[in-house]
mmCIF file of C-alpha atoms and ligand atoms in Angstrom:
data_model
loop_
_atom_site.group_PDB
_atom_site.id
_atom_site.type_symbol
_atom_site.label_atom_id
_atom_site.label_comp_id
_atom_site.label_asym_id
_atom_site.label_seq_id
_atom_site.Cartn_x
_atom_site.Cartn_y
_atom_site.Cartn_z
ATOM 1 C CA MET A 1 5.711 -8.226 -57.258
ATOM 2 C CA PRO A 2 6.602 -11.890 -56.547
ATOM 3 C CA ARG A 3 4.751 -13.315 -53.567
ATOM 4 C CA ALA A 4 7.918 -13.970 -51.468
ATOM 5 C CA LEU A 5 9.120 -10.396 -51.996
ATOM 6 C CA LEU A 6 5.701 -9.039 -51.085
ATOM 7 C CA THR A 7 5.709 -11.069 -47.867
ATOM 8 C CA PHE A 8 9.211 -9.798 -47.080
ATOM 9 C CA VAL A 9 8.212 -6.154 -47.636
ATOM 10 C CA LEU A 10 5.105 -6.640 -45.485
ATOM 11 C CA LEU A 11 7.153 -8.148 -42.667
ATOM 12 C CA ILE A 12 9.614 -5.238 -42.792
ATOM 13 C CA LEU A 13 6.737 -2.752 -42.695
ATOM 14 C CA MET A 14 5.070 -4.569 -39.788
ATOM 15 C CA SER A 15 8.219 -4.645 -37.715
ATOM 16 C CA ALA A 16 8.846 -0.932 -38.410
ATOM 17 C CA CYS A 17 5.384 -0.176 -37.014
ATOM 18 C CA LYS A 18 5.925 -2.284 -33.925
ATOM 19 C CA LYS A 19 5.464 -0.542 -30.613
ATOM 20 C CA PRO A 20 8.411 -0.401 -28.225
ATOM 21 C CA SER A 21 8.737 -3.601 -26.225
ATOM 22 C CA SER A 22 7.790 -1.929 -22.926
ATOM 23 C CA GLU A 23 4.257 -1.473 -24.255
ATOM 24 C CA GLU A 24 3.944 -4.864 -25.728
ATOM 25 C CA CYS A 25 2.802 -7.424 -23.271
ATOM 26 C CA GLY A 26 -0.314 -9.323 -22.537
ATOM 27 C CA LEU A 27 -1.606 -10.896 -19.381
ATOM 28 C CA GLU A 28 -0.375 -14.425 -19.985
ATOM 29 C CA LYS A 29 2.160 -14.071 -17.208
ATOM 30 C CA SER A 30 1.454 -13.401 -13.589
ATOM 31 C CA LEU A 31 3.336 -10.767 -11.613
ATOM 32 C CA TYR A 32 3.676 -12.734 -8.435
ATOM 33 C CA GLN A 33 4.817 -15.870 -10.223
ATOM 34 C CA GLN A 34 7.654 -13.880 -11.774
ATOM 35 C CA ALA A 35 8.743 -12.379 -8.461
ATOM 36 C CA ASN A 36 10.988 -13.565 -5.633
ATOM 37 C CA PHE A 37 8.979 -11.561 -3.113
ATOM 38 C CA PRO A 38 5.215 -11.123 -2.602
ATOM 39 C CA LEU A 39 3.331 -8.726 -4.855
ATOM 40 C CA GLY A 40 0.247 -7.110 -3.451
ATOM 41 C CA VAL A 41 -2.667 -4.875 -4.285
ATOM 42 C CA ALA A 42 -5.067 -2.815 -2.205
ATOM 43 C CA VAL A 43 -8.600 -3.945 -2.869
ATOM 44 C CA ASP A 44 -12.115 -2.638 -2.481
ATOM 45 C CA PRO A 45 -14.482 -5.649 -2.433
ATOM 46 C CA THR A 46 -17.278 -3.753 -4.174
ATOM 47 C CA TYR A 47 -15.281 -4.105 -7.412
ATOM 48 C CA PHE A 48 -15.194 -7.901 -7.262
ATOM 49 C CA SER A 49 -18.488 -7.923 -9.148
ATOM 50 C CA LEU A 50 -16.452 -6.873 -12.222
ATOM 51 C CA PRO A 51 -15.000 -10.067 -13.713
ATOM 52 C CA GLN A 52 -11.891 -8.247 -15.017
ATOM 53 C CA TYR A 53 -11.135 -6.938 -11.527
ATOM 54 C CA ASP A 54 -11.675 -10.288 -9.869
ATOM 55 C CA THR A 55 -9.525 -12.152 -12.410
ATOM 56 C CA LEU A 56 -6.624 -9.709 -12.309
ATOM 57 C CA VAL A 57 -6.534 -9.592 -8.509
ATOM 58 C CA SER A 58 -6.469 -13.365 -8.193
ATOM 59 C CA LYS A 59 -4.120 -14.077 -11.079
ATOM 60 C CA GLN A 60 -1.547 -11.318 -10.696
ATOM 61 C CA PHE A 61 -1.111 -10.856 -6.933
ATOM 62 C CA ASN A 62 -0.392 -13.039 -3.908
ATOM 63 C CA SER A 63 -0.879 -10.416 -1.227
ATOM 64 C CA ILE A 64 -4.003 -8.390 -0.491
ATOM 65 C CA THR A 65 -4.313 -5.187 1.505
ATOM 66 C CA PRO A 66 -7.872 -4.120 2.287
ATOM 67 C CA GLU A 67 -7.903 -0.486 1.092
ATOM 68 C CA ASN A 68 -10.528 0.643 3.601
ATOM 69 C CA ILE A 69 -12.555 -2.142 5.177
ATOM 70 C CA PHE A 70 -10.067 -3.001 7.956
ATOM 71 C CA LYS A 71 -9.887 0.567 9.205
ATOM 72 C CA PRO A 72 -11.326 1.494 12.622
ATOM 73 C CA SER A 73 -14.487 3.210 11.311
ATOM 74 C CA TYR A 74 -15.356 0.052 9.344
ATOM 75 C CA LEU A 75 -14.399 -2.693 11.807
ATOM 76 C CA HIS A 76 -15.305 -0.919 15.050
ATOM 77 C CA PRO A 77 -18.299 1.316 14.238
ATOM 78 C CA GLN A 78 -19.776 1.289 17.777
ATOM 79 C CA GLU A 79 -18.035 1.107 21.117
ATOM 80 C CA ASN A 80 -19.451 -2.322 21.906
ATOM 81 C CA SER A 81 -19.816 -3.815 18.468
ATOM 82 C CA PHE A 82 -17.552 -4.819 15.652
ATOM 83 C CA PHE A 83 -18.482 -5.353 12.018
ATOM 84 C CA TRP A 84 -16.659 -8.416 10.726
ATOM 85 C CA TRP A 85 -18.814 -9.627 7.871
ATOM 86 C CA GLU A 86 -17.236 -7.776 4.946
ATOM 87 C CA ALA A 87 -13.704 -8.291 6.234
ATOM 88 C CA ASP A 88 -14.307 -12.003 6.876
ATOM 89 C CA ASN A 89 -15.571 -12.413 3.314
ATOM 90 C CA LEU A 90 -12.412 -10.834 1.980
ATOM 91 C CA VAL A 91 -10.249 -13.073 4.153
ATOM 92 C CA ALA A 92 -12.141 -16.167 2.899
ATOM 93 C CA ARG A 93 -11.695 -15.084 -0.726
ATOM 94 C CA ALA A 94 -7.977 -14.507 -0.174
ATOM 95 C CA GLN A 95 -7.588 -17.868 1.526
ATOM 96 C CA GLN A 96 -9.247 -19.579 -1.426
ATOM 97 C CA ASN A 97 -6.778 -17.864 -3.725
ATOM 98 C CA LYS A 98 -3.846 -18.625 -1.391
ATOM 99 C CA GLN A 99 -3.173 -14.920 -0.956
ATOM 100 C CA ARG A 100 -1.678 -13.268 2.089
ATOM 101 C CA ILE A 101 -3.757 -10.638 3.904
ATOM 102 C CA HIS A 102 -1.922 -7.547 5.058
ATOM 103 C CA GLY A 103 -4.085 -5.851 7.703
ATOM 104 C CA HIS A 104 -4.396 -2.079 7.293
ATOM 105 C CA THR A 105 -4.669 -0.418 9.804
ATOM 106 C CA LEU A 106 -5.192 -0.594 13.579
ATOM 107 C CA ILE A 107 -4.245 2.925 14.647
ATOM 108 C CA TRP A 108 -4.548 5.990 12.405
ATOM 109 C CA HIS A 109 -5.713 9.589 12.778
ATOM 110 C CA LYS A 110 -8.167 9.232 9.876
ATOM 111 C CA GLN A 111 -11.232 7.021 9.360
ATOM 112 C CA LEU A 112 -11.895 6.869 13.089
ATOM 113 C CA PRO A 113 -15.445 6.095 14.220
ATOM 114 C CA ILE A 114 -17.345 9.079 15.614
ATOM 115 C CA TRP A 115 -17.859 7.384 18.991
ATOM 116 C CA MET A 116 -14.071 7.047 19.412
ATOM 117 C CA LEU A 117 -13.484 10.703 18.580
ATOM 118 C CA ASN A 118 -16.147 11.747 21.086
ATOM 119 C CA TYR A 119 -15.174 9.252 23.788
ATOM 120 C CA GLN A 120 -15.165 10.634 27.335
ATOM 121 C CA GLY A 121 -13.186 8.881 30.031
ATOM 122 C CA THR A 122 -10.245 8.925 32.389
ATOM 123 C CA LYS A 123 -6.734 8.178 31.176
ATOM 124 C CA ALA A 124 -7.148 4.579 32.354
ATOM 125 C CA GLN A 125 -10.446 4.216 30.480
ATOM 126 C CA TRP A 126 -8.925 5.618 27.302
ATOM 127 C CA GLU A 127 -6.113 3.114 27.584
ATOM 128 C CA ALA A 128 -8.501 0.213 28.218
ATOM 129 C CA MET A 129 -10.546 1.254 25.179
ATOM 130 C CA PHE A 130 -7.383 1.491 23.036
ATOM 131 C CA LYS A 131 -6.225 -1.945 24.174
ATOM 132 C CA ASN A 132 -9.639 -3.478 23.583
ATOM 133 C CA HIS A 133 -9.799 -1.988 20.069
ATOM 134 C CA ILE A 134 -6.422 -3.437 19.079
ATOM 135 C CA GLN A 135 -6.748 -6.780 20.777
ATOM 136 C CA SER A 136 -10.325 -7.532 19.667
ATOM 137 C CA ILE A 137 -9.305 -7.028 16.041
ATOM 138 C CA CYS A 138 -6.013 -8.942 16.273
ATOM 139 C CA GLN A 139 -7.698 -11.830 18.088
ATOM 140 C CA HIS A 140 -10.529 -12.016 15.577
ATOM 141 C CA PHE A 141 -8.107 -12.387 12.664
ATOM 142 C CA LYS A 142 -5.502 -14.452 14.489
ATOM 143 C CA GLY A 143 -3.930 -16.979 12.148
ATOM 144 C CA LYS A 144 -5.663 -15.376 9.142
ATOM 145 C CA VAL A 145 -4.025 -11.988 8.835
ATOM 146 C CA GLU A 146 -0.304 -12.399 8.418
ATOM 147 C CA ALA A 147 0.720 -8.853 9.302
ATOM 148 C CA TRP A 148 -0.677 -5.580 10.600
ATOM 149 C CA ASP A 149 0.024 -1.955 9.956
ATOM 150 C CA VAL A 150 -0.202 -1.354 13.691
ATOM 151 C CA ILE A 151 0.469 2.357 13.428
ATOM 152 C CA ASN A 152 -0.151 4.413 10.326
ATOM 153 C CA GLU A 153 1.261 7.911 9.715
ATOM 154 C CA ALA A 154 2.217 8.900 13.266
ATOM 155 C CA PHE A 155 4.723 11.524 12.125
ATOM 156 C CA ASN A 156 4.255 15.083 10.864
ATOM 157 C CA GLU A 157 6.217 16.275 7.847
ATOM 158 C CA ASP A 158 8.709 18.105 10.119
ATOM 159 C CA GLY A 159 9.621 14.874 11.899
ATOM 160 C CA THR A 160 7.643 15.528 15.089
ATOM 161 C CA LEU A 161 4.900 13.230 16.361
ATOM 162 C CA ARG A 162 1.398 13.974 15.127
ATOM 163 C CA ASN A 163 -1.107 15.103 17.682
ATOM 164 C CA PHE A 164 -4.406 13.251 17.656
ATOM 165 C CA ILE A 165 -6.643 11.413 20.106
ATOM 166 C CA TRP A 166 -4.271 8.623 21.062
ATOM 167 C CA ARG A 167 -1.288 10.837 21.676
ATOM 168 C CA GLN A 168 -3.464 13.342 23.536
ATOM 169 C CA HIS A 169 -4.850 10.697 25.890
ATOM 170 C CA LEU A 170 -2.041 8.149 26.190
ATOM 171 C CA GLY A 171 1.048 10.282 25.512
ATOM 172 C CA ASP A 172 3.878 9.368 23.112
ATOM 173 C CA ALA A 173 3.937 5.867 24.576
ATOM 174 C CA TYR A 174 0.758 5.031 22.643
ATOM 175 C CA ILE A 175 3.000 3.796 19.825
ATOM 176 C CA GLU A 176 4.891 1.271 21.925
ATOM 177 C CA LYS A 177 1.722 0.222 23.672
ATOM 178 C CA ALA A 178 -0.014 -0.468 20.366
ATOM 179 C CA PHE A 179 2.776 -2.831 19.294
ATOM 180 C CA ARG A 180 2.805 -4.620 22.645
ATOM 181 C CA TYR A 181 -0.969 -5.069 22.718
ATOM 182 C CA ALA A 182 -1.057 -6.349 19.143
ATOM 183 C CA HIS A 183 1.759 -8.791 19.855
ATOM 184 C CA GLU A 184 0.071 -10.036 23.008
ATOM 185 C CA ALA A 185 -3.149 -10.715 21.053
ATOM 186 C CA ASP A 186 -1.466 -12.459 18.115
ATOM 187 C CA PRO A 187 2.194 -13.329 18.744
ATOM 188 C CA GLN A 188 2.608 -14.796 15.231
ATOM 189 C CA ALA A 189 1.496 -11.700 13.322
ATOM 190 C CA LEU A 190 4.174 -9.482 11.815
ATOM 191 C CA LEU A 191 3.850 -5.922 13.038
ATOM 192 C CA PHE A 192 4.553 -2.860 10.867
ATOM 193 C CA TYR A 193 4.838 0.889 11.135
ATOM 194 C CA ASN A 194 3.556 2.510 7.892
ATOM 195 C CA ASP A 195 4.035 6.079 6.602
ATOM 196 C CA PHE A 196 4.145 8.277 3.475
ATOM 197 C CA ASN A 197 6.624 10.714 1.937
ATOM 198 C CA LEU A 198 9.598 8.841 3.359
ATOM 199 C CA ALA A 199 11.477 9.002 0.057
ATOM 200 C CA TYR A 200 10.783 12.662 -0.744
ATOM 201 C CA ASN A 201 10.997 14.143 2.756
ATOM 202 C CA GLU A 202 14.439 13.250 4.068
ATOM 203 C CA ARG A 203 13.870 14.953 7.401
ATOM 204 C CA LYS A 204 10.761 12.927 8.095
ATOM 205 C CA ARG A 205 12.495 9.746 6.937
ATOM 206 C CA ALA A 206 15.415 10.291 9.314
ATOM 207 C CA ALA A 207 13.031 10.927 12.226
ATOM 208 C CA VAL A 208 10.920 7.846 11.487
ATOM 209 C CA LEU A 209 13.843 5.478 10.904
ATOM 210 C CA THR A 210 15.717 6.622 14.002
ATOM 211 C CA PHE A 211 12.570 6.251 16.076
ATOM 212 C CA LEU A 212 11.823 2.729 14.775
ATOM 213 C CA SER A 213 15.436 1.571 15.095
ATOM 214 C CA LYS A 214 15.403 2.594 18.758
ATOM 215 C CA LEU A 215 12.154 0.730 19.383
ATOM 216 C CA LYS A 216 13.613 -2.364 17.763
ATOM 217 C CA GLN A 217 16.857 -2.129 19.763
ATOM 218 C CA ARG A 218 14.815 -1.901 22.938
ATOM 219 C CA GLY A 219 13.163 -5.211 22.074
ATOM 220 C CA LEU A 220 9.746 -3.913 21.063
ATOM 221 C CA PRO A 221 7.852 -6.418 18.886
ATOM 222 C CA ILE A 222 8.145 -4.472 15.652
ATOM 223 C CA ASP A 223 8.948 -6.414 12.496
ATOM 224 C CA GLY A 224 8.686 -4.056 9.600
ATOM 225 C CA ILE A 225 8.424 -0.649 8.040
ATOM 226 C CA GLY A 226 5.903 0.222 5.357
ATOM 227 C CA MET A 227 7.065 2.906 2.946
ATOM 228 C CA GLN A 228 3.898 3.892 1.157
ATOM 229 C CA MET A 229 5.469 5.320 -2.038
ATOM 230 C CA HIS A 230 2.671 7.571 -3.248
ATOM 231 C CA ILE A 231 5.048 9.222 -5.680
ATOM 232 C CA ALA A 232 4.956 11.031 -9.020
ATOM 233 C CA ILE A 233 6.856 10.927 -12.295
ATOM 234 C CA ASN A 234 8.856 14.030 -11.343
ATOM 235 C CA TYR A 235 9.510 13.473 -7.659
ATOM 236 C CA PRO A 236 11.177 12.117 -5.604
ATOM 237 C CA SER A 237 14.424 11.913 -7.558
ATOM 238 C CA ARG A 238 16.010 8.610 -8.476
ATOM 239 C CA GLY A 239 18.673 9.262 -5.814
ATOM 240 C CA GLN A 240 16.035 9.896 -3.156
ATOM 241 C CA ILE A 241 14.204 6.676 -4.051
ATOM 242 C CA ASN A 242 17.408 4.657 -3.892
ATOM 243 C CA SER A 243 18.580 6.151 -0.595
ATOM 244 C CA ALA A 244 15.177 5.802 1.051
ATOM 245 C CA ILE A 245 14.817 2.115 0.215
ATOM 246 C CA GLN A 246 18.404 1.385 1.155
ATOM 247 C CA ALA A 247 18.056 3.266 4.469
ATOM 248 C CA ALA A 248 14.878 1.360 5.316
ATOM 249 C CA GLY A 249 16.759 -1.903 4.739
ATOM 250 C CA GLU A 250 19.567 -0.786 7.041
ATOM 251 C CA THR A 251 17.186 -0.701 10.011
ATOM 252 C CA GLY A 252 17.094 -4.511 9.922
ATOM 253 C CA LEU A 253 13.293 -4.350 9.658
ATOM 254 C CA LEU A 254 11.260 -5.997 6.920
ATOM 255 C CA VAL A 255 10.587 -3.452 4.190
ATOM 256 C CA HIS A 256 7.144 -3.216 2.600
ATOM 257 C CA LEU A 257 6.627 -0.809 -0.293
ATOM 258 C CA SER A 258 3.090 -0.721 0.893
ATOM 259 C CA GLU A 259 1.013 1.703 -1.197
ATOM 260 C CA VAL A 260 2.787 2.220 -4.488
ATOM 261 C CA ASP A 261 1.241 4.500 -7.083
ATOM 262 C CA ILE A 262 2.915 6.923 -9.460
ATOM 263 C CA SER A 263 1.025 10.062 -10.390
ATOM 264 C CA VAL A 264 1.532 11.166 -13.998
ATOM 265 C CA ASN A 265 -0.193 14.529 -13.482
ATOM 266 C CA PRO A 266 0.731 15.915 -10.050
ATOM 267 C CA PHE A 267 0.317 19.533 -11.191
ATOM 268 C CA ASN A 268 -3.111 18.931 -12.696
ATOM 269 C CA LYS A 269 -2.342 19.908 -16.286
ATOM 270 C CA GLY A 270 -4.654 19.413 -19.263
ATOM 271 C CA ASP A 271 -3.918 17.921 -22.685
ATOM 272 C CA LEU A 272 -1.764 15.054 -21.458
ATOM 273 C CA ASP A 273 0.512 13.072 -23.771
ATOM 274 C CA LYS A 274 -0.412 9.783 -22.173
ATOM 275 C CA GLU A 275 1.982 7.609 -24.112
ATOM 276 C CA GLU A 276 4.964 9.708 -23.090
ATOM 277 C CA LEU A 277 3.753 9.964 -19.483
ATOM 278 C CA PHE A 278 3.155 6.216 -19.226
ATOM 279 C CA ASN A 279 6.682 5.492 -20.428
ATOM 280 C CA ARG A 280 8.098 7.899 -17.837
ATOM 281 C CA GLN A 281 5.912 6.258 -15.214
ATOM 282 C CA ALA A 282 7.342 2.875 -16.183
ATOM 283 C CA ASP A 283 10.882 4.246 -15.793
ATOM 284 C CA VAL A 284 10.097 5.528 -12.302
ATOM 285 C CA LEU A 285 8.632 2.166 -11.352
ATOM 286 C CA ALA A 286 11.799 0.521 -12.666
ATOM 287 C CA THR A 287 13.890 2.682 -10.310
ATOM 288 C CA VAL A 288 11.689 1.665 -7.382
ATOM 289 C CA VAL A 289 11.743 -2.032 -8.215
ATOM 290 C CA LEU A 290 15.479 -2.181 -8.881
ATOM 291 C CA ALA A 291 16.194 -0.439 -5.573
ATOM 292 C CA TYR A 292 13.901 -2.918 -3.828
ATOM 293 C CA LYS A 293 15.539 -5.887 -5.522
ATOM 294 C CA ALA A 294 18.896 -4.655 -4.259
ATOM 295 C CA LEU A 295 17.780 -5.236 -0.653
ATOM 296 C CA PRO A 296 18.823 -8.510 0.952
ATOM 297 C CA SER A 297 15.939 -10.927 0.337
ATOM 298 C CA ARG A 298 15.391 -11.468 4.067
ATOM 299 C CA TYR A 299 14.087 -7.872 4.290
ATOM 300 C CA GLN A 300 11.792 -8.093 1.263
ATOM 301 C CA TYR A 301 8.275 -8.373 2.684
ATOM 302 C CA GLY A 302 6.888 -7.301 -0.692
ATOM 303 C CA ILE A 303 5.645 -4.533 -2.951
ATOM 304 C CA SER A 304 1.948 -3.606 -2.869
ATOM 305 C CA PHE A 305 0.136 -1.275 -5.272
ATOM 306 C CA TRP A 306 -2.523 1.079 -3.939
ATOM 307 C CA GLY A 307 -5.329 -0.063 -6.181
ATOM 308 C CA LEU A 308 -5.634 -2.213 -9.277
ATOM 309 C CA SER A 309 -6.583 0.024 -12.191
ATOM 310 C CA ASP A 310 -6.512 3.774 -12.789
ATOM 311 C CA ALA A 311 -10.297 3.674 -12.494
ATOM 312 C CA ASN A 312 -9.987 2.479 -8.886
ATOM 313 C CA SER A 313 -7.378 4.939 -7.624
ATOM 314 C CA TRP A 314 -8.051 7.240 -4.648
ATOM 315 C CA ILE A 315 -6.050 9.989 -6.402
ATOM 316 C CA ARG A 316 -8.731 11.093 -8.864
ATOM 317 C CA ASP A 317 -11.317 11.553 -6.114
ATOM 318 C CA PHE A 318 -9.041 13.046 -3.540
ATOM 319 C CA TYR A 319 -7.233 15.577 -5.755
ATOM 320 C CA GLN A 320 -10.069 15.988 -8.258
ATOM 321 C CA ARG A 321 -7.730 15.703 -11.230
ATOM 322 C CA GLU A 322 -7.082 13.584 -14.285
ATOM 323 C CA ASP A 323 -4.488 10.997 -13.366
ATOM 324 C CA TYR A 324 -3.377 7.465 -14.216
ATOM 325 C CA PRO A 325 -1.275 6.215 -11.310
ATOM 326 C CA LEU A 326 -1.544 2.416 -11.493
ATOM 327 C CA LEU A 327 -0.478 -0.676 -13.467
ATOM 328 C CA PHE A 328 -3.734 -1.199 -15.361
ATOM 329 C CA ASP A 329 -5.787 1.312 -17.355
ATOM 330 C CA ASP A 330 -9.453 2.172 -16.960
ATOM 331 C CA PHE A 331 -10.355 -0.910 -19.006
ATOM 332 C CA TYR A 332 -8.134 -3.203 -16.914
ATOM 333 C CA GLN A 333 -5.570 -3.485 -19.682
ATOM 334 C CA PRO A 334 -1.869 -3.532 -18.800
ATOM 335 C CA LYS A 335 0.027 -0.256 -19.121
ATOM 336 C CA ALA A 336 3.702 0.310 -19.878
ATOM 337 C CA CYS A 337 4.549 0.094 -16.168
ATOM 338 C CA TYR A 338 2.971 -3.363 -15.888
ATOM 339 C CA CYS A 339 5.056 -4.531 -18.846
ATOM 340 C CA LYS A 340 8.210 -3.017 -17.384
ATOM 341 C CA LEU A 341 7.496 -4.659 -14.049
ATOM 342 C CA ILE A 342 7.003 -8.099 -15.606
ATOM 343 C CA ASP A 343 10.364 -7.656 -17.366
ATOM 344 C CA LEU A 344 12.179 -6.603 -14.210
ATOM 345 C CA LEU A 345 10.933 -9.114 -11.680
HETATM 346 O O1 LIG B 401 -7.356 4.798 -0.644
HETATM 347 C C1 LIG B 401 -8.024 5.198 0.533
HETATM 348 C C2 LIG B 401 -9.253 6.014 0.175
HETATM 349 O O2 LIG B 401 -10.207 5.205 -0.482
HETATM 350 C C3 LIG B 401 -9.854 6.627 1.432
HETATM 351 O O3 LIG B 401 -10.912 7.482 1.071
HETATM 352 C C4 LIG B 401 -8.777 7.397 2.185
HETATM 353 C C5 LIG B 401 -9.313 8.027 3.461
HETATM 354 O O4 LIG B 401 -8.390 8.890 3.995
HETATM 355 O O5 LIG B 401 -7.696 6.523 2.517
HETATM 356 C C6 LIG B 401 -7.059 6.030 1.375
HETATM 357 O O6 LIG B 401 -5.960 5.220 1.717
HETATM 358 C C7 LIG B 401 -4.890 5.853 2.410
HETATM 359 C C8 LIG B 401 -4.258 4.798 3.279
HETATM 360 O O7 LIG B 401 -5.215 4.205 4.110
HETATM 361 C C9 LIG B 401 -3.119 5.371 4.114
HETATM 362 N N1 LIG B 401 -2.167 6.049 3.272
HETATM 363 C C10 LIG B 401 -2.689 7.017 2.328
HETATM 364 C C11 LIG B 401 -3.789 6.364 1.492
HETATM 365 C C12 LIG B 401 -4.288 7.336 0.417
HETATM 366 O O8 LIG B 401 -4.889 8.442 1.009
#
């Protein structure tokens, strides 16, 4: 066969074997440089010893959420002592990389220190302890942490307020008080309410959005809503994702898609067709990102992923199942959803 013809046949064969374009991308580009809004990732500093982790976090993202180390049990382990060292190191690293720090979280029903759970005191002492907890942390990070998830997950799935220590001792007003105390300690910080299942559970979403809109109308220093978006390839529906993101934007608050991950195996099946699942995962991410891009830019605080690679995701541990919810695979290589995201930004 003449050489030119051979080359032609080879080229035809090579292009026929080409993978679909959604799977074909490298890491030359950077997510945040492609985007008109910040792109974030939840990090666990113990992984920074892996060069692939460190490089991806600094090259691809311009916003950092500490996955655990800013939570009460980490920062405030004893009544009269705070543990800043690990958090300060993360802040310094982010500053070097010119990344925003999104503080997560001041008030939550989980990851509370034992001393706080066992605290004994009058109503006034509980309130003083609550105020001191919030204000010590906000003051310490003043000017370094751009925003706080002041309250995390205060609502039950039926739209009522969750009962836990702060509500038991301070009443429903603990929510407003938390925002006021945080604002007093750091008036420049943006203050968020953060919760999960707001796309799938329409009843909860309505309760949360109505509640936050009222707080905002009454002049409470609340700047944003975090919609976590721990979702799966088969739920919520595309319509639910679109309506949830649109409804969040209609509150006039900043909207943070704060903890995005997309489970590919919510029903814990075996024998997964990963290629097919990863393409479906990319399509779901596309729905999320397009809905977010449709918001007016003044409400786009950013999209943050809840972990960097599948190997780092909380889902495997928590649900004890095989799953691949994030942008990068176990070897820190980009998956179809990373490639789709780069295309869409
Ligand atoms: O990803 C976090 C995991 O490492 C912790 O063990 C867990 C403790 O409950 O919290 C996880 O993060 C949660 C976040 O702080 C709030 N929204 C739900 C997240 C996943 O559970």
